[in-house]
mmCIF file of C-alpha atoms and ligand atoms in Angstrom:
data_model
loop_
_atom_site.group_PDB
_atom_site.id
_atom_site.type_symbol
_atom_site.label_atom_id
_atom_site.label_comp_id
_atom_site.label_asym_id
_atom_site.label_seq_id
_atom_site.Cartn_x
_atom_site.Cartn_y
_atom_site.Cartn_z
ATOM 1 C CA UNK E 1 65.114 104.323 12.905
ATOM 2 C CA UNK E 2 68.470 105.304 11.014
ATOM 3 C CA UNK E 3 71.368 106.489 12.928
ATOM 4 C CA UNK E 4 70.968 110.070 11.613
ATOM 5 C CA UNK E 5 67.499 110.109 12.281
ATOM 6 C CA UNK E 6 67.907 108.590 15.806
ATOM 7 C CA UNK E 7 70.730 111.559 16.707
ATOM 8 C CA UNK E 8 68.323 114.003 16.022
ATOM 9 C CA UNK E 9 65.544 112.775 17.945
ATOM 10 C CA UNK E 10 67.807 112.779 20.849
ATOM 11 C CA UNK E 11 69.081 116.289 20.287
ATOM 12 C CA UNK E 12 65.631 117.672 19.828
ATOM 13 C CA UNK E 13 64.721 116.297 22.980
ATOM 14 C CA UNK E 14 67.700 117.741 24.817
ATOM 15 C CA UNK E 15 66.923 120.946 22.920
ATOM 16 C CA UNK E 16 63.290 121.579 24.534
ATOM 17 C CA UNK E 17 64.344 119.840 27.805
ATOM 18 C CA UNK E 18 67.067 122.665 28.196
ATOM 19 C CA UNK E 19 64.074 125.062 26.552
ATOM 20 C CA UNK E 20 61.844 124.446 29.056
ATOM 21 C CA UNK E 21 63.780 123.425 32.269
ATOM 22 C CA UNK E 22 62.760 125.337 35.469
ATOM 23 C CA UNK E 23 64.425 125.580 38.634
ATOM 24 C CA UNK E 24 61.670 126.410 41.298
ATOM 25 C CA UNK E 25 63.729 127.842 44.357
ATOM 26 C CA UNK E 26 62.204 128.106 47.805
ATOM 27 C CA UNK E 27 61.658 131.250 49.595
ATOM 28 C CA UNK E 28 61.053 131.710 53.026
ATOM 29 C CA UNK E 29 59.997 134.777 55.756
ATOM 30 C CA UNK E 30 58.481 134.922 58.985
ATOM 31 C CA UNK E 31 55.451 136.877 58.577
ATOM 32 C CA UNK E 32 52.904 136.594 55.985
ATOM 33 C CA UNK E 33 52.448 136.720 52.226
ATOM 34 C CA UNK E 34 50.756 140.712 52.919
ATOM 35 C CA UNK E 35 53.589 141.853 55.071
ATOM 36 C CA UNK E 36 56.811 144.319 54.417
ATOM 37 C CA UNK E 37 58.462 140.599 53.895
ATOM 38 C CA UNK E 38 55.785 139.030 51.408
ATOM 39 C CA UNK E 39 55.299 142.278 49.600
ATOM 40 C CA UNK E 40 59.516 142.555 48.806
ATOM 41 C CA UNK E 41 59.552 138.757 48.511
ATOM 42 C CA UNK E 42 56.801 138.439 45.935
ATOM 43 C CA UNK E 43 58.271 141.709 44.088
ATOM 44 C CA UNK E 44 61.257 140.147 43.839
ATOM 45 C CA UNK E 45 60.449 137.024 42.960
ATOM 46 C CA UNK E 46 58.297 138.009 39.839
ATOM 47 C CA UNK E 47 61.249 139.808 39.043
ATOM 48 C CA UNK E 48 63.238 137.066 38.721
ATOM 49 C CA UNK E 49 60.671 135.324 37.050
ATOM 50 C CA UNK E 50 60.117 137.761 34.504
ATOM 51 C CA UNK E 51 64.068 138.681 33.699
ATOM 52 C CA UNK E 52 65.019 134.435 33.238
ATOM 53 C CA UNK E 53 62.183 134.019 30.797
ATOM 54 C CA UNK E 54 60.296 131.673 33.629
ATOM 55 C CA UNK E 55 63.640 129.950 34.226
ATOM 56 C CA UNK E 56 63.880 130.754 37.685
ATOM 57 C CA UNK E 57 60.746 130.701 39.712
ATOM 58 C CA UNK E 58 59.724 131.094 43.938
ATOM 59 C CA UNK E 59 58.047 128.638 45.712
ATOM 60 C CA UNK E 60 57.055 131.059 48.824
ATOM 61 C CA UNK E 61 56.927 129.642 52.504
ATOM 62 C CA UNK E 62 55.605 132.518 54.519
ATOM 63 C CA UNK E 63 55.098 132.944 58.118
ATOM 64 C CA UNK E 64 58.136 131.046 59.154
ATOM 65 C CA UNK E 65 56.689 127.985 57.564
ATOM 66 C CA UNK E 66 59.895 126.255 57.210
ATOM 67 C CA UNK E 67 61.651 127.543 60.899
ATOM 68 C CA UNK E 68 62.326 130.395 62.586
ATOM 69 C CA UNK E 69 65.236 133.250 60.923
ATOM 70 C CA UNK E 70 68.342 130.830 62.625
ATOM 71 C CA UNK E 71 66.845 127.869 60.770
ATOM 72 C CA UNK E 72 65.912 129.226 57.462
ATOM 73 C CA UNK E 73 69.618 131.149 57.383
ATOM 74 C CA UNK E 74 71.120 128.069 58.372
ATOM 75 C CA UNK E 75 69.428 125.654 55.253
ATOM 76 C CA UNK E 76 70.659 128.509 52.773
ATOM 77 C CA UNK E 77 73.658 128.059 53.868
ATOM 78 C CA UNK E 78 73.568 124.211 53.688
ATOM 79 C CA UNK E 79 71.835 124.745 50.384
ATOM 80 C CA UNK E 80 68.790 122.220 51.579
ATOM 81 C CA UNK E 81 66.794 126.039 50.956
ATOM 82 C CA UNK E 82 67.517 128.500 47.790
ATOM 83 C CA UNK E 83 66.301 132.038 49.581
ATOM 84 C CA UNK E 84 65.490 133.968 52.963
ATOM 85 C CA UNK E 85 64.163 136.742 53.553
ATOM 86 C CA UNK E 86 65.834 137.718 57.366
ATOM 87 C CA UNK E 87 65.988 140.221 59.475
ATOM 88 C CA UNK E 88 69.756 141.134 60.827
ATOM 89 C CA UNK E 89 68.738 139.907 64.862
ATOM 90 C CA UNK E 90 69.312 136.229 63.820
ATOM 91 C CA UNK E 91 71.940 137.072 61.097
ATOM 92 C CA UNK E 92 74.995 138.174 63.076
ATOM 93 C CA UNK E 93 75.198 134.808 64.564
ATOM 94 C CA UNK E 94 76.188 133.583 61.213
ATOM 95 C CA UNK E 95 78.274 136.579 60.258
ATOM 96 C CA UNK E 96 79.735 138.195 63.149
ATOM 97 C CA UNK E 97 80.122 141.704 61.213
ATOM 98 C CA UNK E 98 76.761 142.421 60.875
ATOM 99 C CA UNK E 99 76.089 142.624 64.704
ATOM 100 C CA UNK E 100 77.125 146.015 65.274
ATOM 101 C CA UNK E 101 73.547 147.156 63.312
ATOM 102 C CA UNK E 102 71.979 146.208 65.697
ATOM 103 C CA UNK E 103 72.928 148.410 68.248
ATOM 104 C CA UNK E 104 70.348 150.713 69.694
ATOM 105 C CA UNK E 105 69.565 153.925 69.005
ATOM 106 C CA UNK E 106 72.431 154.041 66.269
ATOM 107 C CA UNK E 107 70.220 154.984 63.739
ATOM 108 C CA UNK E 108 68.682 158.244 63.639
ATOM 109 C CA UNK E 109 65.548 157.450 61.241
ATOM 110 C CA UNK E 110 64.988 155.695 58.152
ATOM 111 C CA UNK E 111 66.423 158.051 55.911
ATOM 112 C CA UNK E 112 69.893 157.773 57.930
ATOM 113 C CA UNK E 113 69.670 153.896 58.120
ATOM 114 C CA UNK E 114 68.734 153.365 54.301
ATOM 115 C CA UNK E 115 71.858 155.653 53.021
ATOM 116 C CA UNK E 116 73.995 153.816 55.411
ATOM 117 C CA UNK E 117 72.798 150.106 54.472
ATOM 118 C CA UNK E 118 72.877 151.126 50.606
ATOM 119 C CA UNK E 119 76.275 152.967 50.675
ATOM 120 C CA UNK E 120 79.601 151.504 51.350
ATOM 121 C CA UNK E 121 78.937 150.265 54.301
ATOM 122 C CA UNK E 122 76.367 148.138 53.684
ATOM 123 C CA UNK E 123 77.627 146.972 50.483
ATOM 124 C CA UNK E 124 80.959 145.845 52.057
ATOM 125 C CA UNK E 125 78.506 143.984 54.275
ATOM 126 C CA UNK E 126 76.760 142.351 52.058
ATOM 127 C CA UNK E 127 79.919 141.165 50.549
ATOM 128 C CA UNK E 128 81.302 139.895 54.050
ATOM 129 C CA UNK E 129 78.754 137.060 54.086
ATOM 130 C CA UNK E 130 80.302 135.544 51.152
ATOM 131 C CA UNK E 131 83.159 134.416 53.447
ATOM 132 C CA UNK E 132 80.391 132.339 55.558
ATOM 133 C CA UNK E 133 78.825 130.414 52.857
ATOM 134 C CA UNK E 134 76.150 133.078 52.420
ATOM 135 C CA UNK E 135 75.450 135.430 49.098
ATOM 136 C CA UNK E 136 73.744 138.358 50.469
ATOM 137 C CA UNK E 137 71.680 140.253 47.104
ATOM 138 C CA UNK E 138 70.193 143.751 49.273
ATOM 139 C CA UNK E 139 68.919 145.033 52.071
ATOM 140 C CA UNK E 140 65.298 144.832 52.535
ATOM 141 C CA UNK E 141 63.806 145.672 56.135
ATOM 142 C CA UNK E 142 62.311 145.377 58.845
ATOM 143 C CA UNK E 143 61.555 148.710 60.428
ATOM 144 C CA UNK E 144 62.232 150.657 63.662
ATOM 145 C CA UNK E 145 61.446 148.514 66.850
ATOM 146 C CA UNK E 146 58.696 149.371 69.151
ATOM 147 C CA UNK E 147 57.571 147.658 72.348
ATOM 148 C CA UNK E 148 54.497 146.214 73.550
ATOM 149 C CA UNK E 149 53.700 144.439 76.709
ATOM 150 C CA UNK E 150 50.383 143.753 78.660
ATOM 151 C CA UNK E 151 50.948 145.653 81.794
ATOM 152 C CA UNK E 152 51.465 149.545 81.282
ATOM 153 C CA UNK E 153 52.056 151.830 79.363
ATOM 154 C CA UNK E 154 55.790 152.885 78.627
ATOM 155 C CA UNK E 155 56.308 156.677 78.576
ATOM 156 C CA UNK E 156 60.098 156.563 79.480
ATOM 157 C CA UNK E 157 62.835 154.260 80.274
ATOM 158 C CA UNK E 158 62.375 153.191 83.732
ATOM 159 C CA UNK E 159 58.514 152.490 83.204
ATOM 160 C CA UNK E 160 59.988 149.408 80.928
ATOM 161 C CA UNK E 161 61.915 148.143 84.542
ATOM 162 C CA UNK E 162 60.989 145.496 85.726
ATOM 163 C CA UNK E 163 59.305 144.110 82.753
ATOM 164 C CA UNK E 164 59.315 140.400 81.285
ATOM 165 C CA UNK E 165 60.322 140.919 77.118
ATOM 166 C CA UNK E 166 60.556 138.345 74.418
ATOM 167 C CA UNK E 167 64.003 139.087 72.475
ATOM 168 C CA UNK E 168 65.607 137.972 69.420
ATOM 169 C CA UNK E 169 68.438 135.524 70.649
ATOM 170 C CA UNK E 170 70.830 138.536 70.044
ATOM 171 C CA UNK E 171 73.112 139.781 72.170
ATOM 172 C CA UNK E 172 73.496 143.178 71.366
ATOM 173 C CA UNK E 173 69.775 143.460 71.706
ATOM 174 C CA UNK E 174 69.897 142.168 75.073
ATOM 175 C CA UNK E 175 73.015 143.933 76.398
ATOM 176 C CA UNK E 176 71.295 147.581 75.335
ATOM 177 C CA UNK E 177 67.731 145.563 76.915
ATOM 178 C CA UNK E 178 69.141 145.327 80.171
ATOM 179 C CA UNK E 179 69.850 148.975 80.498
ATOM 180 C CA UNK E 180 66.454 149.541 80.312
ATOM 181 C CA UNK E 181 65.872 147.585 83.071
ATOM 182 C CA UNK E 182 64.143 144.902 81.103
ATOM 183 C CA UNK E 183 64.584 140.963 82.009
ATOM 184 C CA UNK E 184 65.184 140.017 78.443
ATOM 185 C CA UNK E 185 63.972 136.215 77.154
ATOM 186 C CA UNK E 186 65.370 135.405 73.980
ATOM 187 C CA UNK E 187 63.306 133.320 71.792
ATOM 188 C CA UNK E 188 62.411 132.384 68.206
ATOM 189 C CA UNK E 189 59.682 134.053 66.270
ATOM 190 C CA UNK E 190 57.544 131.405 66.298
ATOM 191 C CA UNK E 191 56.850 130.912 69.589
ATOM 192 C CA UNK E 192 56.258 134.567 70.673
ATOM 193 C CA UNK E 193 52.449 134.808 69.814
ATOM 194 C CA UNK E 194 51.708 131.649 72.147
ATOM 195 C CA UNK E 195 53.810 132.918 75.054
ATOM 196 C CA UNK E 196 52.006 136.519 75.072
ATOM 197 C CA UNK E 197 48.945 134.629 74.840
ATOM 198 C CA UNK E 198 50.146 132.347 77.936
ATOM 199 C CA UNK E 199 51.946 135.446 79.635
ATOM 200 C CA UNK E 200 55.180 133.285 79.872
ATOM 201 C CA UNK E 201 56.364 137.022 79.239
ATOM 202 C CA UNK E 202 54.882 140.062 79.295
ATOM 203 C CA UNK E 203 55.678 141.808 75.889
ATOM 204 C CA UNK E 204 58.299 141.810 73.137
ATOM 205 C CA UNK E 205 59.778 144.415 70.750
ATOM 206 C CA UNK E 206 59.151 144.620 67.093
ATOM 207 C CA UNK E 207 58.417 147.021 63.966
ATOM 208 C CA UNK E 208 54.846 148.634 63.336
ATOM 209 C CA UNK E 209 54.536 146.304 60.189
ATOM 210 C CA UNK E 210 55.138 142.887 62.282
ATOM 211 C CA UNK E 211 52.614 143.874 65.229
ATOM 212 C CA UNK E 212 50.019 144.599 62.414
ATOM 213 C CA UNK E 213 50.631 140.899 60.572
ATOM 214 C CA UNK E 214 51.415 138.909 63.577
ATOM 215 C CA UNK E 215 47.914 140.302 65.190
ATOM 216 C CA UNK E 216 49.961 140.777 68.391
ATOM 217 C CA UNK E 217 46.624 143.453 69.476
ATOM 218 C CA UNK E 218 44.870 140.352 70.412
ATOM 219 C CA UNK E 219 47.472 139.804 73.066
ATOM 220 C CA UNK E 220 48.807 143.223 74.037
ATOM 221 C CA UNK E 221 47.808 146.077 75.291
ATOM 222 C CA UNK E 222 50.047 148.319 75.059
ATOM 223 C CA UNK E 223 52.290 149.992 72.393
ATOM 224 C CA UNK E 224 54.984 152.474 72.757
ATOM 225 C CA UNK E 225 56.646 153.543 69.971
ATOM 226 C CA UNK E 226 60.691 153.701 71.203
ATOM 227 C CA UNK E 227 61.868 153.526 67.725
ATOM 228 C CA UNK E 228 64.691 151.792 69.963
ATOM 229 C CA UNK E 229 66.476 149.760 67.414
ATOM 230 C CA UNK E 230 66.468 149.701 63.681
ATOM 231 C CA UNK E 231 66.082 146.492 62.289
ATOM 232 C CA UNK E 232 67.581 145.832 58.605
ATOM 233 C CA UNK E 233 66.502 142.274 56.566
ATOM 234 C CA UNK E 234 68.535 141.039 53.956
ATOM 235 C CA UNK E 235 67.573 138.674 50.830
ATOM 236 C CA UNK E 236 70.096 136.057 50.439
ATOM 237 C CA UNK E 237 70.632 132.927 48.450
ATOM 238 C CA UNK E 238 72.437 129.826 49.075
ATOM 239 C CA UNK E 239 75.855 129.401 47.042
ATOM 240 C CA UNK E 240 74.676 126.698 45.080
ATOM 241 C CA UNK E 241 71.715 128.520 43.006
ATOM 242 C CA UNK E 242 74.141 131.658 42.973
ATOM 243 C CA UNK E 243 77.314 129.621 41.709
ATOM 244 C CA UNK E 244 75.318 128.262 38.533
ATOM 245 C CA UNK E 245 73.830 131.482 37.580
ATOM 246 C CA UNK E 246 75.416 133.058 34.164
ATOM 247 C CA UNK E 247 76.239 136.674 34.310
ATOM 248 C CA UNK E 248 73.461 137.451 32.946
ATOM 249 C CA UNK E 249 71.283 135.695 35.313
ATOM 250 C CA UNK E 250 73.155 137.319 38.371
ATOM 251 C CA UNK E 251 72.411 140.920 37.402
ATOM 252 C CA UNK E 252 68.685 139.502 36.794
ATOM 253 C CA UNK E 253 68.676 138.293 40.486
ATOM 254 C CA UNK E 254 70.545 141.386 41.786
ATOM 255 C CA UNK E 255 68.685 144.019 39.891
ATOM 256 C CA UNK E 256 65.537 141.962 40.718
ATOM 257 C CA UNK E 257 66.370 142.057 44.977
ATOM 258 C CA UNK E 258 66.790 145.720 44.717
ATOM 259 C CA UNK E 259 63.538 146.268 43.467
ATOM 260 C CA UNK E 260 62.255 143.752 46.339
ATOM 261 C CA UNK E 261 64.348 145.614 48.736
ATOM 262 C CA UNK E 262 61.987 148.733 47.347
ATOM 263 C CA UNK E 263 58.697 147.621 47.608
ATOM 264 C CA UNK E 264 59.647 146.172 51.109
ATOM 265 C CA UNK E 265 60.803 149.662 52.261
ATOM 266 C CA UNK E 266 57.409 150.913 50.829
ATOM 267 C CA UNK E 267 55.362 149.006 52.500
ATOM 268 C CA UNK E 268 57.455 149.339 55.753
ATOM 269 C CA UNK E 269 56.631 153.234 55.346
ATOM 270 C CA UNK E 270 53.116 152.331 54.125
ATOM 271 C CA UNK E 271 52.444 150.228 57.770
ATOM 272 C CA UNK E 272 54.714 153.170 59.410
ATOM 273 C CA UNK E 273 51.640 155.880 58.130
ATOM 274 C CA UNK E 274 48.504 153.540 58.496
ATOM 275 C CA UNK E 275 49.136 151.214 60.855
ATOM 276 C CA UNK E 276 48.793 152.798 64.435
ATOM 277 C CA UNK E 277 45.872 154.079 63.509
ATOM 278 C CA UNK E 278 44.420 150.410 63.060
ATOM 279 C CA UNK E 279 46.182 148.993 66.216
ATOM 280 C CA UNK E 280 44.385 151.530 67.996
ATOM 281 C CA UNK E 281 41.200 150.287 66.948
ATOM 282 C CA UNK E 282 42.040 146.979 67.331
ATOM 283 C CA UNK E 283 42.130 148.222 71.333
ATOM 284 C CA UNK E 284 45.353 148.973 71.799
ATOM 285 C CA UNK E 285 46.707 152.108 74.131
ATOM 286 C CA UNK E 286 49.661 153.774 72.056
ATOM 287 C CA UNK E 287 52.019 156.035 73.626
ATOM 288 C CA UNK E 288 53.026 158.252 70.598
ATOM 289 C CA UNK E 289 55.414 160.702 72.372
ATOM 290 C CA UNK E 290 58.016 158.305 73.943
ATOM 291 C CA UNK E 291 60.770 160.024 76.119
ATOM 292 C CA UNK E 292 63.578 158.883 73.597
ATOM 293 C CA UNK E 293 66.340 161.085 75.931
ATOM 294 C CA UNK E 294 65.537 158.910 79.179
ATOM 295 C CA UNK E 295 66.500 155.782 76.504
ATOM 296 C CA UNK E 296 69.449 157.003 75.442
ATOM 297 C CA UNK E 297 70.713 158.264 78.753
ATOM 298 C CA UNK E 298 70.174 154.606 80.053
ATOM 299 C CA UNK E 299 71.727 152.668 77.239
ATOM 300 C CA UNK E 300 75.170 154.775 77.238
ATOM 301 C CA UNK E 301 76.403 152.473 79.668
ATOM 302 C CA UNK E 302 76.307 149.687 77.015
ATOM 303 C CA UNK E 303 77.586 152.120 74.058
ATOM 304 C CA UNK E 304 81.277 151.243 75.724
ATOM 305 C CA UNK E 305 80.897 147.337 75.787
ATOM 306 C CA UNK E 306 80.072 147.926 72.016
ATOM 307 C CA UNK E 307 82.419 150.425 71.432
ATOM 308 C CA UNK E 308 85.010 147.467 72.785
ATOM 309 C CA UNK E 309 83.300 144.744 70.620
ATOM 310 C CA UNK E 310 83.005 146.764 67.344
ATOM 311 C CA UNK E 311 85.332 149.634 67.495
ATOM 312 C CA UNK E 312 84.311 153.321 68.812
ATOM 313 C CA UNK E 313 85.187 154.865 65.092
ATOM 314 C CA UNK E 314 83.321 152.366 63.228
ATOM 315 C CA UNK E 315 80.104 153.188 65.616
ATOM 316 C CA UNK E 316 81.266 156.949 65.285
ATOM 317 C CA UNK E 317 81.190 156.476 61.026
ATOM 318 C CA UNK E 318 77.554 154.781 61.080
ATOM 319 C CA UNK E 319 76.702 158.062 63.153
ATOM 320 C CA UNK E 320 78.308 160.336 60.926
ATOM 321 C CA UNK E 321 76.490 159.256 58.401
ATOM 322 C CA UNK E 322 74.434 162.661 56.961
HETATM 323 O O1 LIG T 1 61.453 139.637 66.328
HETATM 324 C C1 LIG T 1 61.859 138.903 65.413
HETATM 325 O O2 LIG T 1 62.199 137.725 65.603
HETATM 326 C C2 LIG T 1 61.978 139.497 64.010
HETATM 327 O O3 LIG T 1 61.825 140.865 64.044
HETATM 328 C C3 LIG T 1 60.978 138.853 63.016
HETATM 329 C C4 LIG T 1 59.557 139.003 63.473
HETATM 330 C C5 LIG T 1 61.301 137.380 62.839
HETATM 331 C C6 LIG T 1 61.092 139.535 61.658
HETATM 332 O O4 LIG T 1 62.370 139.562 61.169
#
């Protein structure tokens, strides 16, 4: 082969290597592929699919097939994962900013919490996470925690005294817990269904749209809905897939979590509408009419800890928020 001949071989070959090369990221939640976090996942996912052309593709690890939130947070920001899909309970151990979401009862509903986590001050805290080797796309979600345990029903604070709960390892969480009387036990996700089963604890605290994919029915008896903490989820992706993205590519990815961070939300309100009819038939005794007052009245005790950990005004302009 001439020279000439030979250099074009070689450049045609680089040509439909750099045509066709794919970079298949991994993505990973802790519930499964039909949940609020497999329905934004997969949305965004064929998003990004779709806007690079096939460039970019997901590789989806569902139901916390690669670790629990601390582990899967801390590969993407080692880079040894691409993408999570988290929740904020594990976050703020990573980025000490976000914590203050997860105070209870700071949210009023879901329309207050999504115009808060999509304004300013979400934004800014998306950007925050930067700083901690951390890109942070949108907010997704989780949903409004509930409780459930295997003794009795919970109509009011002090019927929750007393009682053995599964936390996140978050100590916000805990600090508002124990005002409830509760004897909080943090642990990781992935362990919860076997210890409810074993009645290491008696019940744990989690959104409408987890209790329906986790199948926690077959292991508790009891739901109230407290509606005592909001819990926001995040899509982020390790510096070193975000670093190499053109612009181009980076409003692809952003535009792409957004619409992820939709469909999530839907489905969050979807579970929110449908899904305590099903638990019910699954067996479980709901307690619809909570006494939220007899909550709030308990936890004000912890609102001044907070207020000395986060600031009063910054709790007071998450509030304010119409
Ligand atoms: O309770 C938790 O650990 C979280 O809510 C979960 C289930 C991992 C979803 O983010």
């Amino acid at each position: 082969m001439k020279t000439t001949q030979l250099a074009f071989a070689v450049a045609a070959l680089c040509l439909s290597a750099a045509a066709g090369a794919q970079t298949v990221m991994k993505i990973s939640y802790s519930t499964s592929i039909t949940s609020h976090y497999g329905v934004g996942s997969t949305a965004f996912c064929d998003e990004v699919e779709k806007g690079t052309q096939g460039r970019y593709k997901c590789q989806q690890f569902p139901n916390a097939a690669l670790g629990g939130e601390r582990e899967m947070i801390e590969a993407v920001q080692l880079g040894t994962q691409d993408l999570a899909n988290v929740s904020t309970g594990a976050l703020g151990n990573f980025v000490p900013e976000v914590k203050i979401v997860d105070i209870p009862f700071l949210f009023r509903d879901y329309a207050h919490a999504r115009k808060v986590m999509d304004g300013e001050f979400g934004q800014d805290l998306l950007k925050k996470m930067t700083a901690k080797g951390i890109v942070g796309l949108a907010w997704t979600e989780n949903g409004f925690r509930h409780m459930t345990n295997s003794k009795r029903a919970i109509n009011q604070a002090s019927d929750a005294n007393g009682l053995k709960m599964r936390t996140m390892e978050n100590k916000v969480h805990m600090e508002g817990y124990k005002t409830f009387g509760i004897l909080p036990t943090p642990m990781a996700w992935p362990e919860v269904f076997t210890a409810l089963q074993q009645g290491t604890v008696d019940g744990q605290e989690n959104p409408i749209p987890v209790i329906l994919s986790a199948k926690l029915s077959q292991v508790q008896k009891h739901l109230s809905l407290t509606n005592h903490v909001y819990s926001p989820a995040v899509l982020i992706v390790a510096p070193n897939i975000w670093n190499k993205l053109n612009d181009a590519d980076k409003k692809v990815f952003s535009e792409a979590a957004k619409k992820g961070a939709a469909a999530q939300r839907k489905k969050v309100n979807d579970d929110e509408a449908n899904g305590i009819a099903e638990l019910k038939k699954d067996g479980m005794q709901v307690v619809e009419q909570v006494n939220g007052e007899s909550f709030r009245k308990a936890v004000a005790p912890a609102y001044a800890q907070y207020a000395k950990e986060f600031g009063a005004d910054k709790i007071a302009a998450i509030q304010n928020v119409k």
